[in-house]
PDB file of C-alpha atoms in Angstrom:
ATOM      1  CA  UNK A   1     -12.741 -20.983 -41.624  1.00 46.00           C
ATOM      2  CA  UNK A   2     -16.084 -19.132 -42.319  1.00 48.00           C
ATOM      3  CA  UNK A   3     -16.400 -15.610 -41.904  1.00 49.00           C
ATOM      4  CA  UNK A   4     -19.182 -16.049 -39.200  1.00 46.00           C
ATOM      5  CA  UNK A   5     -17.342 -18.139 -36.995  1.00 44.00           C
ATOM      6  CA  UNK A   6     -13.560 -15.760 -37.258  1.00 41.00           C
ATOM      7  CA  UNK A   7     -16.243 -13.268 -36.175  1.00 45.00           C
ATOM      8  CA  UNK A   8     -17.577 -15.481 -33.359  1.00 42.00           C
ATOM      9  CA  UNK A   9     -13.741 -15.819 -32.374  1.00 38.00           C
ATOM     10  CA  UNK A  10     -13.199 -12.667 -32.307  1.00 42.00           C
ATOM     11  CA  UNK A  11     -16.060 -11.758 -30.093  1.00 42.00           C
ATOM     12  CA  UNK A  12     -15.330 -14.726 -27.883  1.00 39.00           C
ATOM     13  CA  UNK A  13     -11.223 -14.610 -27.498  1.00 36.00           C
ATOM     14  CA  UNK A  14     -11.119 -11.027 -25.684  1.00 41.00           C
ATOM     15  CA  UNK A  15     -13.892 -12.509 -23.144  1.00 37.00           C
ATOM     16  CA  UNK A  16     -11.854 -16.138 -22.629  1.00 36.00           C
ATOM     17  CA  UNK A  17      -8.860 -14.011 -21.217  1.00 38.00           C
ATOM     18  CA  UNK A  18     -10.680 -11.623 -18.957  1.00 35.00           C
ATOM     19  CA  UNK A  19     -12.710 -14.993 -17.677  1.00 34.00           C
ATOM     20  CA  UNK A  20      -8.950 -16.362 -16.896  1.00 31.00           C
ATOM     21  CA  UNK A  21      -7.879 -13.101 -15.393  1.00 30.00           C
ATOM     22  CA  UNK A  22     -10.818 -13.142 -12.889  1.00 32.00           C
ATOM     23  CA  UNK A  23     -10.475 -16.958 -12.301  1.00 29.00           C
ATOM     24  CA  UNK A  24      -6.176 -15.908 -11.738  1.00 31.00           C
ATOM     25  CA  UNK A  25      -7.559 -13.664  -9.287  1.00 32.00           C
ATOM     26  CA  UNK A  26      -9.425 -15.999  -7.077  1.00 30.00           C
ATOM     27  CA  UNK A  27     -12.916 -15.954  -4.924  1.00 33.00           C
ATOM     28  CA  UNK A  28     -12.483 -13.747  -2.348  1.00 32.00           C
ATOM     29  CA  UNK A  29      -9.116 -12.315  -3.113  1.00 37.00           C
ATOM     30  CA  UNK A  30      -9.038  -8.528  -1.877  1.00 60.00           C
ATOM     31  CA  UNK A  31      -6.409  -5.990  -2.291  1.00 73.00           C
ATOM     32  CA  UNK A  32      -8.585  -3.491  -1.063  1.00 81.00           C
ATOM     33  CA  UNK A  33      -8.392  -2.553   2.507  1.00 90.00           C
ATOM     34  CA  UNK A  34      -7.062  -0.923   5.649  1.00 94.00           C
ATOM     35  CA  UNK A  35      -6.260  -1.091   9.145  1.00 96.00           C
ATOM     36  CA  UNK A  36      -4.719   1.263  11.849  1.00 96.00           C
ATOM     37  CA  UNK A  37      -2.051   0.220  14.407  1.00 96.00           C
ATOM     38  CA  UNK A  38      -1.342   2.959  17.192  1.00 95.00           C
ATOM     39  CA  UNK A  39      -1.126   5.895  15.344  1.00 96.00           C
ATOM     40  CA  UNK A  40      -0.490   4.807  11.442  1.00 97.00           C
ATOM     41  CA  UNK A  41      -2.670   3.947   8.929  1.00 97.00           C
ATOM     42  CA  UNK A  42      -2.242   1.922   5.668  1.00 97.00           C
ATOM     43  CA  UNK A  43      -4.198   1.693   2.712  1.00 96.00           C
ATOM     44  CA  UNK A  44      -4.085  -1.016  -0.093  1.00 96.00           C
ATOM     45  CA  UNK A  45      -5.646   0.028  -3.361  1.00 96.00           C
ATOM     46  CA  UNK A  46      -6.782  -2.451  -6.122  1.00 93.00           C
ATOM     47  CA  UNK A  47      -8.713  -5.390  -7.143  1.00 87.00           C
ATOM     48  CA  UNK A  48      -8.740  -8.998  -6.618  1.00 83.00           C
ATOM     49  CA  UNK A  49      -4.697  -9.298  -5.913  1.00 89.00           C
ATOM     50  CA  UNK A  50      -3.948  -6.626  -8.150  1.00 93.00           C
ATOM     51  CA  UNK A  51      -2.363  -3.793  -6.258  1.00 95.00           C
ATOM     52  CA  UNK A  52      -2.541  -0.521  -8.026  1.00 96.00           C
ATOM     53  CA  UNK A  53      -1.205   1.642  -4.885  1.00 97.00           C
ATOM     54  CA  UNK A  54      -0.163   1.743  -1.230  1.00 97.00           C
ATOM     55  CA  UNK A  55      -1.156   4.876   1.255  1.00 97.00           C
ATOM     56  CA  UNK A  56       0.424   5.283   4.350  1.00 98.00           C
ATOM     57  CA  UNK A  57      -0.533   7.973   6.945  1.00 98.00           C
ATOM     58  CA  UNK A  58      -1.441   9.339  10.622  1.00 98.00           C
ATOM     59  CA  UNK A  59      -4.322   8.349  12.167  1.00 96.00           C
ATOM     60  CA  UNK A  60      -6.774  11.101  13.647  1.00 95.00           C
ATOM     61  CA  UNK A  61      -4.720  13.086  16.582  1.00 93.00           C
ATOM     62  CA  UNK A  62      -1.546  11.338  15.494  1.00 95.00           C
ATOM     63  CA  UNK A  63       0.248  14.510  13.478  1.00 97.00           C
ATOM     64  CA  UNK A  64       3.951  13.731  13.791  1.00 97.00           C
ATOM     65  CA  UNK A  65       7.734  14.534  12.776  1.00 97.00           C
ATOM     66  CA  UNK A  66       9.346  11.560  10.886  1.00 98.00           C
ATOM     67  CA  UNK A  67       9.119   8.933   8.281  1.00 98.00           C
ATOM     68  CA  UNK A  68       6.939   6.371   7.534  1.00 98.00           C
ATOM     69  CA  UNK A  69       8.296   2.856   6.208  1.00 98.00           C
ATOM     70  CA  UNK A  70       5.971   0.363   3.768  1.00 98.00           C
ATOM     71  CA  UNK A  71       7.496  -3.460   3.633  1.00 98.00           C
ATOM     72  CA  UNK A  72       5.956  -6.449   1.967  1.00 96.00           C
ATOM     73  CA  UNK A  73       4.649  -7.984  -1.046  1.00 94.00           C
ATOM     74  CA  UNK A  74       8.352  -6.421  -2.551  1.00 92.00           C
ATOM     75  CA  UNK A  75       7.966  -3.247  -1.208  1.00 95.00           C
ATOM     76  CA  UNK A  76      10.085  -2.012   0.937  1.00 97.00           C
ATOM     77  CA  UNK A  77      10.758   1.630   0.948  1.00 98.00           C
ATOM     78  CA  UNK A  78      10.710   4.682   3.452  1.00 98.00           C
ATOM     79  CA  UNK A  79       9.111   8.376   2.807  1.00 98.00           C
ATOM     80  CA  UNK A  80      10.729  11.708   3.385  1.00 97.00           C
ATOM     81  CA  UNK A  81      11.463  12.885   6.926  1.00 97.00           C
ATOM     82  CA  UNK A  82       8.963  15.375   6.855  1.00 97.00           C
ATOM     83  CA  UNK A  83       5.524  16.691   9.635  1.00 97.00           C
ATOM     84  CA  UNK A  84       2.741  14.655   8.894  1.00 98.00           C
ATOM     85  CA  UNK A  85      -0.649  15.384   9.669  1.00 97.00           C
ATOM     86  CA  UNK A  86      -4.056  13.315   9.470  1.00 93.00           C
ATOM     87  CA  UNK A  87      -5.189  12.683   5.664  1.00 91.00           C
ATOM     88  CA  UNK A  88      -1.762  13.698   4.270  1.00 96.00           C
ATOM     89  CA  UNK A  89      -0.421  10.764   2.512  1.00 97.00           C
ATOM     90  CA  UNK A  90       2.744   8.792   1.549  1.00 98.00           C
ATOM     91  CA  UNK A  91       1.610   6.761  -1.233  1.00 98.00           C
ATOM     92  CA  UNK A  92       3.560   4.162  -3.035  1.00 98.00           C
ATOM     93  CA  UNK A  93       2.559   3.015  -6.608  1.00 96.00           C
ATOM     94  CA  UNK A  94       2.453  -0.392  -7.180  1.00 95.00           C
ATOM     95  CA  UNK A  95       1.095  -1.947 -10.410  1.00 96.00           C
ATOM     96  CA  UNK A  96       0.892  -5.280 -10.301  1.00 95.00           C
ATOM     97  CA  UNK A  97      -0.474  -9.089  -9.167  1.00 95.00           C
ATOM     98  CA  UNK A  98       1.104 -10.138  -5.592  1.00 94.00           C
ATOM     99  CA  UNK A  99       0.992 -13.556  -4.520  1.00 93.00           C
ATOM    100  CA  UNK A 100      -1.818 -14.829  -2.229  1.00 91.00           C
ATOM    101  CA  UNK A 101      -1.161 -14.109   1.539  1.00 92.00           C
ATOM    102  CA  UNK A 102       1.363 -11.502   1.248  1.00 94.00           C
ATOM    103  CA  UNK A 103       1.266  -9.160   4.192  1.00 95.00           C
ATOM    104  CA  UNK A 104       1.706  -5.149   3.458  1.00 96.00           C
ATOM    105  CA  UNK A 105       2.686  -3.660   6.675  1.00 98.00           C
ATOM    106  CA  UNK A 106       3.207   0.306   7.169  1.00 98.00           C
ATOM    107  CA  UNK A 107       5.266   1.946  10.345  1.00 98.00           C
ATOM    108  CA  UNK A 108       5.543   5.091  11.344  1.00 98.00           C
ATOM    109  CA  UNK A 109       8.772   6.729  13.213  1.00 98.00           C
ATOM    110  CA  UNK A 110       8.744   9.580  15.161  1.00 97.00           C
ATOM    111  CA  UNK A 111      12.052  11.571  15.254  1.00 97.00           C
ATOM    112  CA  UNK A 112      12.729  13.749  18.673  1.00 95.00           C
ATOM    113  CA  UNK A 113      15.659  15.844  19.786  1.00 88.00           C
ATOM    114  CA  UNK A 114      17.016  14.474  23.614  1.00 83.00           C
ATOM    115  CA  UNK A 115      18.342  17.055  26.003  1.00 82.00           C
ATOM    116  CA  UNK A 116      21.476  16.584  24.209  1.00 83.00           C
ATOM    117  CA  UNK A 117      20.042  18.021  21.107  1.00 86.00           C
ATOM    118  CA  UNK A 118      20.448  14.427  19.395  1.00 89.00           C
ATOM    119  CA  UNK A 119      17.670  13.194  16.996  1.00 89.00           C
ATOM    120  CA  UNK A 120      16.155   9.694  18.311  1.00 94.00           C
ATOM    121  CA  UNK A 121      13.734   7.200  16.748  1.00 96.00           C
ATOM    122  CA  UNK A 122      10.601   6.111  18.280  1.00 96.00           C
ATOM    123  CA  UNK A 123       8.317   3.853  16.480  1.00 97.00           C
ATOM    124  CA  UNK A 124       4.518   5.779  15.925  1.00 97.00           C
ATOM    125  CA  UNK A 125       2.515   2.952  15.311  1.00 97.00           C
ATOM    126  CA  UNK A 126       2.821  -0.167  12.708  1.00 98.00           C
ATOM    127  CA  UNK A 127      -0.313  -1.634  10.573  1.00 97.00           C
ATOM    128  CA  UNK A 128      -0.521  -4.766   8.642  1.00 97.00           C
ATOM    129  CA  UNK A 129      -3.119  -5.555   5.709  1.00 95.00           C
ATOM    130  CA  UNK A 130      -2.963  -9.728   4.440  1.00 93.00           C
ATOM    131  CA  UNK A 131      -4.262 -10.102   0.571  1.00 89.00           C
ATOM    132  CA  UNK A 132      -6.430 -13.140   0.977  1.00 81.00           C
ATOM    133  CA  UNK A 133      -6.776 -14.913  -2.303  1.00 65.00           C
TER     134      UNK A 133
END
């Protein structure tokens, strides 16, 4: 093979595979977006379907005492029982491609004492974010 077209390769073989990446990813897939239900929030972070990071946390005015719980796209996985308070986050680090469709979806539980001094769960809000691709 000459040496101009090896070089040609060269030049051309890194840009074949990032063309097939983007092409993998489809039109209009999204991984980035957000959405609210009652009082939770969730975040997805990435490009096309690649999902670099999920953030969960309270919406404005809904500070809390619990947990927050992330299911989907493999994910499934609850935070520390902690007091959360708008823009503090629970974030889950993802990494990688998730199939077309799948459905992220957040929760948030509030824990309260009774009378009896007994911890109960009451759900704070749920959120769902579909990657369209």
């Amino acid at each position: 093979m000459k040496r101009s077209a090896r070089s040609a390769l060269r030049t051309l073989l890194p840009l074949t595979g990032a063309a097939a990446f983007a092409l993998a990813a489809g039109p209009g897939a999204r991984a980035d977006a957000a959405a609210c239900g009652g009082a939770t929030c969730v975040q997805v972070e990435g490009s096309g379907r690649y999902v670099l990071r999920v953030n969960v946390s309270p919406a404005p005015d809904g500070d809390f005492f619990g947990h927050f719980r992330l299911s989907g796209a493999g994910l499934n996985t609850t935070s520390a029982v902690q007091h959360w308070r708008h823009r503090q986050r629970y974030t889950v680090a993802l990494g990688r491609v998730v199939p077309a469709g799948s459905v992220i979806c957040a929760e948030g539980w509030e824990h309260l004492k009774n009378d009896r001094q007994e911890e109960k769960q009451y759900p704070h809000g749920r959120a769902c974010v579909r990657l369209h691709g």
